CSV table of C-alpha atoms in Angstrom, one decimal:
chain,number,residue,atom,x,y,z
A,1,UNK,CA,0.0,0.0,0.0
A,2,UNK,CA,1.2,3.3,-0.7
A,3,UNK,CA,2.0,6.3,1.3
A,4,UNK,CA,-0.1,8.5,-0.6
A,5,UNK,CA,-3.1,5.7,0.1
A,6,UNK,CA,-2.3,6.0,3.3
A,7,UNK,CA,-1.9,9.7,3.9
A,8,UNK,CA,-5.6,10.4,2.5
A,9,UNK,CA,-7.2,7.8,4.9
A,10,UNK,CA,-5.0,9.1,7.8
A,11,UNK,CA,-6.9,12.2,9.8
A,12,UNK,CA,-4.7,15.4,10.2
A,13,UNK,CA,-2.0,15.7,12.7
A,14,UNK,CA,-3.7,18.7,14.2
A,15,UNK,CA,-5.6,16.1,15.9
A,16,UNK,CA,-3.2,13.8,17.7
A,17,UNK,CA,-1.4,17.0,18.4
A,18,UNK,CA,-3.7,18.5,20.1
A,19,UNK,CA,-4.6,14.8,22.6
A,20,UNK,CA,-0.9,14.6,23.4
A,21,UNK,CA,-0.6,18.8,24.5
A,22,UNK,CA,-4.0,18.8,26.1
A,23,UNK,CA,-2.7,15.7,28.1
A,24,UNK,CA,0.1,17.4,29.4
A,25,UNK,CA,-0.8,21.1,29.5
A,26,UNK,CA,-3.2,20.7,32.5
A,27,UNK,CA,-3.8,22.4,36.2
A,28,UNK,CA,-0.2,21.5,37.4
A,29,UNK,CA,1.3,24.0,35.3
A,30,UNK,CA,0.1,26.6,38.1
A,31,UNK,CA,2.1,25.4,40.4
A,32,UNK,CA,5.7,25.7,37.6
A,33,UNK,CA,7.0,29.4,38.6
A,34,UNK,CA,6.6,28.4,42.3
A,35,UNK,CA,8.3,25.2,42.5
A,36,UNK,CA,11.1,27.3,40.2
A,37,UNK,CA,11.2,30.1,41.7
A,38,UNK,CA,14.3,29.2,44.1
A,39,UNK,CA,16.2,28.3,40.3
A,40,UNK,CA,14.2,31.5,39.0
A,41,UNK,CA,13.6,32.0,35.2
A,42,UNK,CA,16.9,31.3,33.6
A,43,UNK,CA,17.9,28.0,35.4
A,44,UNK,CA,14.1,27.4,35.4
A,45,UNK,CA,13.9,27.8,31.2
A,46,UNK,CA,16.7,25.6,31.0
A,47,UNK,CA,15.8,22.9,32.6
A,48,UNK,CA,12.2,22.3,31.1
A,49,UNK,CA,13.8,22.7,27.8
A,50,UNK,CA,16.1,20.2,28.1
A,51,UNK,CA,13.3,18.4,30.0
A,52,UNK,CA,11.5,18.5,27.1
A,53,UNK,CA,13.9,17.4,25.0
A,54,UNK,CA,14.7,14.2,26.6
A,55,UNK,CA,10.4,13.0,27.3
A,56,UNK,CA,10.8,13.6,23.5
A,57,UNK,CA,13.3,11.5,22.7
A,58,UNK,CA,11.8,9.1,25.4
A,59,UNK,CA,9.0,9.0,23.6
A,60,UNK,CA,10.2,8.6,19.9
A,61,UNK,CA,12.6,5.7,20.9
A,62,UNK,CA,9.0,4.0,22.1
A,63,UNK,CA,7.1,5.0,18.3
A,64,UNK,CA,10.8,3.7,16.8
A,65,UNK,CA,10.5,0.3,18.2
A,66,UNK,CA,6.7,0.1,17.8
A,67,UNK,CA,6.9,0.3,14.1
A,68,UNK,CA,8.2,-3.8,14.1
A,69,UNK,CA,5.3,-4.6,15.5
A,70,UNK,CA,1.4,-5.1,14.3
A,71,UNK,CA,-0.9,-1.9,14.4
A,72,UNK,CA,-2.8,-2.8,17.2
A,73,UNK,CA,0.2,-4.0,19.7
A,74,UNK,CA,0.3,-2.1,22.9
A,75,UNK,CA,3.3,-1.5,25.4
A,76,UNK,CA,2.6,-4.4,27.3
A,77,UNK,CA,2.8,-6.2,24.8
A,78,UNK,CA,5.6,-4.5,22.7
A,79,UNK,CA,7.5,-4.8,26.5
A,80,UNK,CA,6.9,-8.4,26.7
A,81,UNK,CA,8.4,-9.6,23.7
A,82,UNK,CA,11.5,-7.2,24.2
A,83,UNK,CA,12.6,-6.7,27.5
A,84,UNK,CA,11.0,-10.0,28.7
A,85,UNK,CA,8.2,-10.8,31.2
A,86,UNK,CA,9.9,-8.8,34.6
A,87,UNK,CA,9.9,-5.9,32.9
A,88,UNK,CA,6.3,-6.0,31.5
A,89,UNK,CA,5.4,-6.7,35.0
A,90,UNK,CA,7.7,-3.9,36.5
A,91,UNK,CA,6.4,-1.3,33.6
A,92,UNK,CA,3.2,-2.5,34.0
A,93,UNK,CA,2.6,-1.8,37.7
A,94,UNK,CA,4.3,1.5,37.4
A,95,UNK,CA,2.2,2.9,34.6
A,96,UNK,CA,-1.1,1.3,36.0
A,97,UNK,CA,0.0,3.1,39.2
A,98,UNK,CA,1.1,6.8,38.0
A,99,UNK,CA,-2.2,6.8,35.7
A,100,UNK,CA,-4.0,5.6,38.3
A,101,UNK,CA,-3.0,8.0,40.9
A,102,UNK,CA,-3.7,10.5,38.5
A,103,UNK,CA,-7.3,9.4,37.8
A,104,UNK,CA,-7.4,9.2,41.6
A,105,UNK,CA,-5.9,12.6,42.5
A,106,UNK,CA,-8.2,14.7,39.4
A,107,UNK,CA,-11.2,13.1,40.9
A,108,UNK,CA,-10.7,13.9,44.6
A,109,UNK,CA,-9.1,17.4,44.2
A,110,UNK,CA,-11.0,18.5,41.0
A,111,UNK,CA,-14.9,17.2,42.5
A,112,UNK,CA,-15.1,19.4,45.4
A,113,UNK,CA,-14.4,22.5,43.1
A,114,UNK,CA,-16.7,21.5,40.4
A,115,UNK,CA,-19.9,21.1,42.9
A,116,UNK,CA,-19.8,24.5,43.1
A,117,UNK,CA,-19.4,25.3,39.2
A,118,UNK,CA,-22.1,22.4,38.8
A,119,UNK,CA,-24.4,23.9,41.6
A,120,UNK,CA,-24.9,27.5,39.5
A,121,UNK,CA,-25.1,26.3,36.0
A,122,UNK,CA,-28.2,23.2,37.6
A,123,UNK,CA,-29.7,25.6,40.5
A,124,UNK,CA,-29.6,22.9,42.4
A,125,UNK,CA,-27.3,22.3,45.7
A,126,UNK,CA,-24.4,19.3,44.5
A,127,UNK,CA,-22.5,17.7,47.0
A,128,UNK,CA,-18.6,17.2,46.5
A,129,UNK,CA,-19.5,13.1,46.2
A,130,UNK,CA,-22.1,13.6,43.4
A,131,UNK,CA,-19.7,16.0,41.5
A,132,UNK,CA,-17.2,13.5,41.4
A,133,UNK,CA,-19.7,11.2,39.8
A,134,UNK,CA,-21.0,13.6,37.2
A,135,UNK,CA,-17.3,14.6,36.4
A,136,UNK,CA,-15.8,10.7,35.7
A,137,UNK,CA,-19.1,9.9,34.0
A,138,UNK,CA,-18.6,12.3,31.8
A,139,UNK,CA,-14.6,12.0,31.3
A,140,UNK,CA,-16.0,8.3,30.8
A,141,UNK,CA,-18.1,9.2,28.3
A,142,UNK,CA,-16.0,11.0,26.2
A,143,UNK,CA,-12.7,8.3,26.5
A,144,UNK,CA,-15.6,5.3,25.7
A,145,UNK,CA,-15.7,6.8,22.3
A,146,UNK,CA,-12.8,6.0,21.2
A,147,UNK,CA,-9.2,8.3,19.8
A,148,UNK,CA,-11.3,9.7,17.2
A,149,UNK,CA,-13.9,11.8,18.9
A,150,UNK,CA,-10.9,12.3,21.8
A,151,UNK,CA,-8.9,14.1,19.4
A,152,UNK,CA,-11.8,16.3,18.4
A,153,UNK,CA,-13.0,17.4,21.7
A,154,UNK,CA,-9.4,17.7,23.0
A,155,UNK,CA,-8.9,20.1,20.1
A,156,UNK,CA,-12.2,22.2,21.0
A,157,UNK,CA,-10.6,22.2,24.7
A,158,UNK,CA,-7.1,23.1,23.7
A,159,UNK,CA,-8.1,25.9,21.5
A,160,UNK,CA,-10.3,27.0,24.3
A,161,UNK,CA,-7.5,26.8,26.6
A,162,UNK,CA,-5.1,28.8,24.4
A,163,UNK,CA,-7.5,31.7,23.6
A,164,UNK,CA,-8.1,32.2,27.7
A,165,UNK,CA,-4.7,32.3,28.2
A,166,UNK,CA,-4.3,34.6,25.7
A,167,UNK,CA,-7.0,36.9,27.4
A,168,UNK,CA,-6.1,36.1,30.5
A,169,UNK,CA,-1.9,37.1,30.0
A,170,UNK,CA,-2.0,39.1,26.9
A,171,UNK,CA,-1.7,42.0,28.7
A,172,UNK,CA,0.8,40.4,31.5
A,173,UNK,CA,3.1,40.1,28.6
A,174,UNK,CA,3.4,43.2,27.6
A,175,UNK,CA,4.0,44.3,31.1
A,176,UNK,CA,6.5,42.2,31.4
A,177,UNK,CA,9.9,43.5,33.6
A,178,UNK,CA,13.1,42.3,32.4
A,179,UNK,CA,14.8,42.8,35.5
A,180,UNK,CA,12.4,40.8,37.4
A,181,UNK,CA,13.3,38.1,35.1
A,182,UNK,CA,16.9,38.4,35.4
A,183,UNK,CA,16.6,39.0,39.5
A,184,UNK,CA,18.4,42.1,38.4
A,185,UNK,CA,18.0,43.5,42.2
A,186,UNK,CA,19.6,40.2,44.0
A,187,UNK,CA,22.6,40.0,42.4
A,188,UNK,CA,24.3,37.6,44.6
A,189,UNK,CA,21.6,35.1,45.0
A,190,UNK,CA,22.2,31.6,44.7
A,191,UNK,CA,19.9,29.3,42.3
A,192,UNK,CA,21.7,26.3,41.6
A,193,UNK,CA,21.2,24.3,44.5
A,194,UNK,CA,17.3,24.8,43.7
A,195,UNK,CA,18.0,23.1,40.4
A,196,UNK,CA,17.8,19.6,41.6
A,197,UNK,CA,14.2,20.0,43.0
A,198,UNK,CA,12.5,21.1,39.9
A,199,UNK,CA,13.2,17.9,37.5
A,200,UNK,CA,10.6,15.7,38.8
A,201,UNK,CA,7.6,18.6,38.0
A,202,UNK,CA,9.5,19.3,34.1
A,203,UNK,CA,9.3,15.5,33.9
A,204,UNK,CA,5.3,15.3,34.7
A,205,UNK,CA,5.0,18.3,33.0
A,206,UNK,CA,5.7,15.6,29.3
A,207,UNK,CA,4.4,12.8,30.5
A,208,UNK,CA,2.4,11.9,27.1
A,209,UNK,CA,3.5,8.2,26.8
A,210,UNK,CA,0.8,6.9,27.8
A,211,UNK,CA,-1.3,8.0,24.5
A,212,UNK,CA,1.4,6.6,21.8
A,213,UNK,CA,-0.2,3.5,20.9
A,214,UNK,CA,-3.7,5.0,20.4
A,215,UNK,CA,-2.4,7.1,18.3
A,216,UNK,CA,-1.0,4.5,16.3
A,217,UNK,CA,-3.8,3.0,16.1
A,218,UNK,CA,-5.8,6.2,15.4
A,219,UNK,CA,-3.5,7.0,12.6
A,220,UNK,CA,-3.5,3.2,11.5
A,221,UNK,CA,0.3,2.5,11.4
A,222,UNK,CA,1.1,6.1,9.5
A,223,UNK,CA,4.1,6.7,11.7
A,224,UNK,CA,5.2,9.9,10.1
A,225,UNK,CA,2.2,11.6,11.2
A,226,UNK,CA,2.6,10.2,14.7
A,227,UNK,CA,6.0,11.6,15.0
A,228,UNK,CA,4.7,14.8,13.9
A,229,UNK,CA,1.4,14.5,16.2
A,230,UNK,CA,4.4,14.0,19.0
A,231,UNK,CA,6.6,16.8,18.3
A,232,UNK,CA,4.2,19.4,17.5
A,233,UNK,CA,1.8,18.4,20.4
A,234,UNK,CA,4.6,18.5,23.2
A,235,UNK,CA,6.5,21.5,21.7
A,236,UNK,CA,2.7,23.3,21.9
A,237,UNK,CA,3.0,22.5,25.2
A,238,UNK,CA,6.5,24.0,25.5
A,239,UNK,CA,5.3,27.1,24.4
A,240,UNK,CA,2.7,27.6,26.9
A,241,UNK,CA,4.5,26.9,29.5
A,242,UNK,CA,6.9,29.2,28.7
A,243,UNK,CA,4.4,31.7,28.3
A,244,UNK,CA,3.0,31.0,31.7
A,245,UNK,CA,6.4,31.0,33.1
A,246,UNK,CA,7.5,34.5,31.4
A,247,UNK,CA,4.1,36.4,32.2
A,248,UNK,CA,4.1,35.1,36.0
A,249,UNK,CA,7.9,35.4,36.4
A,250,UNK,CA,8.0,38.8,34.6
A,251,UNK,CA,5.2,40.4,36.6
A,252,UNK,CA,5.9,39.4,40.2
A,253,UNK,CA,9.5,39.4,41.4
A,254,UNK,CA,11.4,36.5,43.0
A,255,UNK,CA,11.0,37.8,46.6
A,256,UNK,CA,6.8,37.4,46.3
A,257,UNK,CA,7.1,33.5,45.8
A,258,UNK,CA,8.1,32.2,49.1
A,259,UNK,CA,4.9,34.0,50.7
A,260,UNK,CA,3.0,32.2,47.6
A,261,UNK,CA,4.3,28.8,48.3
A,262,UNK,CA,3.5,29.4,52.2
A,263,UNK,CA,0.1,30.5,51.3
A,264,UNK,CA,0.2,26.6,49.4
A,265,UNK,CA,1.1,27.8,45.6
A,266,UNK,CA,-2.4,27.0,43.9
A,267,UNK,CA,-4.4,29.1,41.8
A,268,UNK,CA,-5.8,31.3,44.8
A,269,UNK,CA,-3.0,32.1,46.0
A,270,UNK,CA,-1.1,33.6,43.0
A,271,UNK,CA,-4.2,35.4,42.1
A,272,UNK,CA,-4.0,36.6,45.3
A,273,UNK,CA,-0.2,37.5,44.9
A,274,UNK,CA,-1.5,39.3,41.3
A,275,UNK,CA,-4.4,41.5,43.4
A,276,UNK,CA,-1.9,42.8,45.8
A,277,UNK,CA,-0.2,44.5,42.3
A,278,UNK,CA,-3.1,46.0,41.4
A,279,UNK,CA,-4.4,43.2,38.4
A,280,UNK,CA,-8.1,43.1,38.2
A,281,UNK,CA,-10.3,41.2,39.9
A,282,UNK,CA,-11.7,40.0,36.5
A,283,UNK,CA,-9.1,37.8,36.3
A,284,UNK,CA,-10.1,35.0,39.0
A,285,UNK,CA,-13.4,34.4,36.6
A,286,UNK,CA,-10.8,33.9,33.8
A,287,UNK,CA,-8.7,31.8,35.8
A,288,UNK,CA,-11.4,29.8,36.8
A,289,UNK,CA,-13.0,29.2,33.5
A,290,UNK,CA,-9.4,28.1,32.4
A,291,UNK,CA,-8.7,26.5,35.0
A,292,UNK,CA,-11.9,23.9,34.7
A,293,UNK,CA,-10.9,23.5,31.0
A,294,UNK,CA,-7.4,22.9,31.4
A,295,UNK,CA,-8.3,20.0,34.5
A,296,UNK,CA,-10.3,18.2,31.5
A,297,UNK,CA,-8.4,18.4,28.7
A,298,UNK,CA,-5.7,16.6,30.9
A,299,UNK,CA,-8.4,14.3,33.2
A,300,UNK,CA,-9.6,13.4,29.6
A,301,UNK,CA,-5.6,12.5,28.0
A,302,UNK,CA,-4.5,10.4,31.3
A,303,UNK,CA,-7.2,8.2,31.3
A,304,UNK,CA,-7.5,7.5,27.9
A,305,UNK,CA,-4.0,6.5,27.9
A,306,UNK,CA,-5.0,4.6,31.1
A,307,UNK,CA,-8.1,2.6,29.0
A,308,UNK,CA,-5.4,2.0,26.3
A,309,UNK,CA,-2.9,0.1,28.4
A,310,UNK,CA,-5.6,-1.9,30.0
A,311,UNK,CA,-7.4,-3.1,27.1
A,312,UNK,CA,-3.8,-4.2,25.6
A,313,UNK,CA,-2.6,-5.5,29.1
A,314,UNK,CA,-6.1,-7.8,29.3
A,315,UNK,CA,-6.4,-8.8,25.2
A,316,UNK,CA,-10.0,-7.1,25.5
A,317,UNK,CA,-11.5,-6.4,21.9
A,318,UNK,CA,-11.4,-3.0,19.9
A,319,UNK,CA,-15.2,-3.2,20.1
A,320,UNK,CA,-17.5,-1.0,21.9
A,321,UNK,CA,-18.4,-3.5,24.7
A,322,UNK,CA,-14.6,-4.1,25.2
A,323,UNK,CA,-13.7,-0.3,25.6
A,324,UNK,CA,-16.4,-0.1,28.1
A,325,UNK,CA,-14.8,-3.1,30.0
A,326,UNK,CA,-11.5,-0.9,29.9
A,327,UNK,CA,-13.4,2.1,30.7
A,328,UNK,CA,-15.5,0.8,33.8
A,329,UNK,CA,-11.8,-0.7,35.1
A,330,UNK,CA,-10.2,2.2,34.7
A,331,UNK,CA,-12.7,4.9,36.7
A,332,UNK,CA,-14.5,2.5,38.7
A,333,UNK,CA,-11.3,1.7,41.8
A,334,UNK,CA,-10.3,6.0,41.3
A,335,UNK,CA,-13.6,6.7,41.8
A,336,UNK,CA,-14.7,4.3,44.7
A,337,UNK,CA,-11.4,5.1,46.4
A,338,UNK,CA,-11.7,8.5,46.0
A,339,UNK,CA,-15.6,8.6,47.5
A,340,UNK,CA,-13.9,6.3,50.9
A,341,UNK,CA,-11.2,8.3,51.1
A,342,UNK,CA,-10.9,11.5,49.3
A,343,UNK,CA,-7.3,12.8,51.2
A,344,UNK,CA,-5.5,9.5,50.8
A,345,UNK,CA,-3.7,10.1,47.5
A,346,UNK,CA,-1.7,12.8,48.9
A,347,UNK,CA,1.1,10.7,50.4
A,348,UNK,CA,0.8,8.2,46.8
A,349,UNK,CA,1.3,10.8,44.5
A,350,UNK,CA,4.7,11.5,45.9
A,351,UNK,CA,5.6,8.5,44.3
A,352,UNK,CA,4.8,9.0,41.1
A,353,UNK,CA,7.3,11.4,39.6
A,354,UNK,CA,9.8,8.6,40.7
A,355,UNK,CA,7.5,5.9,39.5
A,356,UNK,CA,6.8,8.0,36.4
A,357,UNK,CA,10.6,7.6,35.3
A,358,UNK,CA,10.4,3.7,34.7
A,359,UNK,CA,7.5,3.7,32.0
A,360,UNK,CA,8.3,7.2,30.6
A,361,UNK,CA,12.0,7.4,30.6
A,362,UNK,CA,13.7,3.7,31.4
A,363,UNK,CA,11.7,1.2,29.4
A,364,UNK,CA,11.6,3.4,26.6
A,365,UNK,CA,15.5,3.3,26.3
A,366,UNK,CA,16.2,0.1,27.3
A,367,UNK,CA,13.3,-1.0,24.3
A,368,UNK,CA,15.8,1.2,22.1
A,369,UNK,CA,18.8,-0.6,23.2
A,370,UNK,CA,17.7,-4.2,22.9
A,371,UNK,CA,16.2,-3.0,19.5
A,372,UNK,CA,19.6,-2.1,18.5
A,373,UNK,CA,21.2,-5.4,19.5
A,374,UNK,CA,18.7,-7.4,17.4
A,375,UNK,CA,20.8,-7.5,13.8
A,376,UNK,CA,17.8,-9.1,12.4
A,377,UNK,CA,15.4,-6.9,13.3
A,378,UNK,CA,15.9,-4.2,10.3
A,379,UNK,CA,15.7,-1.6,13.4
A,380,UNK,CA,16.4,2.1,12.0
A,381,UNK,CA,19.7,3.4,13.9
A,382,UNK,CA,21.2,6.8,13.8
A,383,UNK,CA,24.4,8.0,14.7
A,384,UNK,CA,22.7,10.5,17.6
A,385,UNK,CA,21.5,6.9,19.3
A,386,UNK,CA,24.2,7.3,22.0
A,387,UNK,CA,24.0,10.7,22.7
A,388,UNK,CA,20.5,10.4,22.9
A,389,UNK,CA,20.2,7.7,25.0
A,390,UNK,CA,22.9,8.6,27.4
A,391,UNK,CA,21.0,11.8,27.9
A,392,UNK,CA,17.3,10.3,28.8
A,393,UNK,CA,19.4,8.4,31.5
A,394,UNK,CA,20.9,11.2,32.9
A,395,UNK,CA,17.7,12.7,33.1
A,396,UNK,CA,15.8,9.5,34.6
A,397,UNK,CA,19.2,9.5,37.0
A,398,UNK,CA,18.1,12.9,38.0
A,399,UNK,CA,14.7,12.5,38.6
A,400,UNK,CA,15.7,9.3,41.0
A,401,UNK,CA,18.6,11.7,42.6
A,402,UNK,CA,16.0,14.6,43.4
A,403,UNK,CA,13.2,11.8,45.1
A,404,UNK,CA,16.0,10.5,47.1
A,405,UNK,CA,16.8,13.4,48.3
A,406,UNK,CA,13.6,15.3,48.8
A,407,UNK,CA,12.4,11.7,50.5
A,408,UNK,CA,14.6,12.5,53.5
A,409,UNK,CA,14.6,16.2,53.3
A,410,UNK,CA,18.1,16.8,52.0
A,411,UNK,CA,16.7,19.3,49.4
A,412,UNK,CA,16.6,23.2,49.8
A,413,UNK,CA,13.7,24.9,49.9
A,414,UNK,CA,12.7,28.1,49.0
């Protein structure tokens, strides 16, 4: 079959771009500028750019070694036949346990703030309990379709996303003060031992993995335009983080953060942090609206990568009533869990940063370097394969470094 054949059945990239940055662009990109405030904007730019860079490797080395394999072959499977059964089982838990966290932690923090949203569009009083039902069975909904109608809605979402932000920090960019950026008025502060600290948030910040092999599917084996979907979609992100970062950093100077993080480092309290500087109080309305989009879009792009893995991991069909087997395993546990006990992922999810760095980071490199051993396998190399791979291990060695360390409180705080 030809490309060309291929390329007219295959739907645009804008769509698969637009599932993998809506997965990753959600409400923990609040919290960037304060955990990077003690690097500050320089260190802080760095760092996610060369985070960036390596979750993108991470992740093409993964849609490399996937292209030997059948169109419908997921990473358990893919994992299996390559690294052998240990590692499916170790890669298994750890994804099954970061996206389930996730599902776990969007549904207990997000529910309580949506009963009040839900409360003034019904009229009705919602509790925090029945919120969180409404919001998975609709999250559900939407991820039971299938990649097809994800990548539409996540593309309404993201645009929506982008044109708030826009509105919202339009003009915060044009206000923007250089020499709060450059710390111009502490000139012998110290950043780098803040470095460290910051690499496990860049790291979740890309954590996209997860939606590779629906894509491949979605696209039906037309890899080119799943490379594309995956740079585009996470250098989107890029952007808009850096954006965020710029307007925040450039518009409140380094010595307001510490009060911001005491104050916990949420939405709240850097609006409150933007009041106190004379921003409008139209802007919490914004924020809000955004806010509920942005949780979503990403809500929406971790469980679908979630349903994936499952329905690979159990051999379930790519029918209807087998995506709603996936479906009902993945938000049934989250949500029953969350309903029993809606503070207990707060000790968990301090886990999965570190956890995060097996199935994201790890696997997908050592899956690169067995590929390469195989002289039989028609594997494509390149003469960057050592740099590159040396570089996502550095990275995953970094993230590990900055758990350790934070784990027994050997890392500065700002």
């Amino acid at each position: 079959m030809s490309d060309i054949a291929i390329s007219r059945r295959s739907p645009s990239v804008f769509w698969g771009a637009a599932i993998i940055c809506g997965t990753v662009v959600g409400a923990g990109m609040f919290v960037l500028p304060v955990v990077m405030a003690g690097a500050w904007f320089g260190w802080a730019l760095l760092i996610l750019t060369f985070s960036w860079v390596c979750m993108l490797i991470s992740g093409l080395m993964f849609h490399r070694v996937s292209q030997h394999y059948p169109l419908e072959t997921g990473y358990d499977k893919i994992v299996r036949d390559v690294l052998g059964r240990n590692w499916a089982e170790v890669n298994g838990l750890s994804l099954v346990f970061v996206l389930g966290i996730l599902t776990y932690a969007y549904i207990s923090a997000v529910g309580p703030v949506y009963d009040h949203s839900l409360s003034r569009l019904t009229g009705k009083t919602v509790s925090s309990s029945e919120a969180k039902v409404m919001l998975s069975l609709t999250v559900a909904a939407i991820v039971w379709l299938g990649t097809s109608s994800i990548g539409r809605i996540m593309s309404v979402l993201l645009i929506t996303k982008i044109v708030l932000l826009l509105i919202l920090f339009g003009g915060l960019f044009t206000t923007v003060n250089v020499d709060y950026l450059l710390d111009s008025q502490n000139p012998a502060a110290s950043y780098w031992p803040y470095m460290l600290g910051i690499v496990p948030f860049c790291l979740a910040s890309f954590g996209y993995h997860g939606n590779i092999s629906g894509l491949i599917s979605y696209y039906n084996g037309d890899h080119r335009r799943v490379k594309r979907c995956l740079c585009t979609g996470s250098a989107v992100a890029l952007v808009i983080y850096l954006f965020w970062i710029i307007c925040t950093m450039g518009n409140l100077p380094r010595s307001a953060f510490p009060e911001i993080a005491s104050q916990g480092g949420d939405i709240a309290a850097l609006m409150h942090a933007f009041s106190l500087r004379g921003y409008t109080a139209g802007m919490s309305l914004l924020f809000s609206i955004f806010s509920h989009f942005a949780v979503i879009c990403s809500f929406v792009g971790v469980t679908a990568g979630l349903v994936d893995y499952i329905s690979d991991r159990l051999t379930l069909p790519r029918t209807r009533t087998g995506r709603l087997k996936a479906t009902a395993i993945t938000f049934l546990p989250p949500l029953s869990l969350s309903l029993l006990f809606p503070d207990g992922f707060v000790r968990a999810i301090s886990y999965a940063g570190l956890i995060a760095t097996v199935w994201a980071v790890i696997v997908p490199g050592l899956l690169h370097l067995k590929m390469r051993s195989r002289h039989d396998s028609g594997y494509q190399r390149s003469q960057w394969d050592g740099l590159q791979l040396c570089m996502i291990m550095v990275f995953a060695a970094l993230n590990i470094l900055s758990w350790a360390l934070s784990e027994f409180d050997l890392l500065p705080v700002f």
